């Protein structure tokens, strides 16, 4: 699709990313390097406070005002992202943990989707935006999208809210989706549906996904490659089989022991899990 891209070149390349309050203090994220290839689902796991969300936000140029990028580079699709303007329309989207706080409670779903589409490169008429918005809702398997167009967030279930957010994130036709705990607020059944949807989008659209979660079961079900963070550093990375079967870092061993490697890996071969995995 993009001429500059060679098959081996990663879609996202993060090198020595360092984030913190100020240069004189201990960084919150320290010299983090990782890659995401086109079409890959990469999991980011780690305890609360290990820097997962800040890492995700930095990929979109959305760091909170107090946090600065103190060093490192972010290269997406062969281009360095440094100034905040570099991010606009670059093909990275994010969905957040708490769908209710990410949706505006006083605006209808249709209004918010329309807004998401107004900002896109391709100019569309109001009718085109509505048609596109409905098709995005269909893409995320929102039941009865036409009638939900005028619904307000409080009229949607938790899973439907997360689908609505995903539809908005897809409005910019991203190539990489950063999904920060996308299923944590959902009950187990709905969680499985949303994970299936993410895998489906990965499969159908070739969407790369950076899946941030504290849940190793989710990672085993969904991801090919896993990054393990602890206190702002990457302590281990590898395939799902490596991380669960032969974790080498003490932190990884602790995380894997907490969920049970056998149980987590068993969930992979479940019929509802990723079709990409043999
Ligand atoms: N706006 C902020 N100002 C100051 N410190 C912050 C801010 N946001 C996050 N931090 C600090 O940065 C560290 C990493 O936060 P981050 O939100 O990335 O953790 P996380 O791995 O996503 O945790 P969780 O699993 O709980 O979501 C935390 O110790 C937190 O206190
Ligand atoms: Mg977080």
Short mmCIF file of C-alpha atoms in Angstrom, two decimals, residues 17-31 48-51 54 66-71 229-235:
data_model
loop_
_atom_site.label_atom_id
_atom_site.label_comp_id
_atom_site.label_asym_id
_atom_site.label_seq_id
_atom_site.Cartn_x
_atom_site.Cartn_y
_atom_site.Cartn_z
CA UNK A 17 11.57 5.70 24.42
CA UNK A 18 11.99 7.52 27.72
CA UNK A 19 9.09 9.30 29.40
CA UNK A 20 9.03 11.19 32.66
CA UNK A 21 8.11 14.29 34.60
CA UNK A 22 11.44 16.04 34.06
CA UNK A 23 14.91 15.08 32.97
CA UNK A 24 16.37 15.33 36.46
CA UNK A 25 14.05 12.70 37.93
CA UNK A 26 13.90 8.97 37.45
CA UNK A 27 12.03 8.27 34.20
CA UNK A 28 8.61 6.60 34.32
CA UNK A 29 9.26 4.71 31.08
CA UNK A 30 12.93 4.02 30.56
CA UNK A 31 14.65 3.25 27.25
CA UNK A 48 -0.44 -1.58 37.42
CA UNK A 49 1.79 1.48 37.14
CA UNK A 50 4.39 -0.21 34.93
CA UNK A 51 3.91 2.43 32.21
CA UNK A 54 1.74 6.18 29.01
CA UNK A 66 2.88 16.71 33.09
CA UNK A 67 4.64 13.92 31.22
CA UNK A 68 7.34 14.60 28.67
CA UNK A 69 9.16 12.54 26.16
CA UNK A 70 12.71 12.79 27.46
CA UNK A 71 14.33 10.70 24.79
CA UNK A 229 6.93 -4.35 31.25
CA UNK A 230 7.99 -3.78 34.81
CA UNK A 231 8.55 -0.39 36.39
CA UNK A 232 8.80 1.33 33.05
CA UNK A 233 11.23 -1.04 31.39
CA UNK A 234 10.81 -3.92 29.01
CA UNK A 235 12.00 -6.93 30.98
#
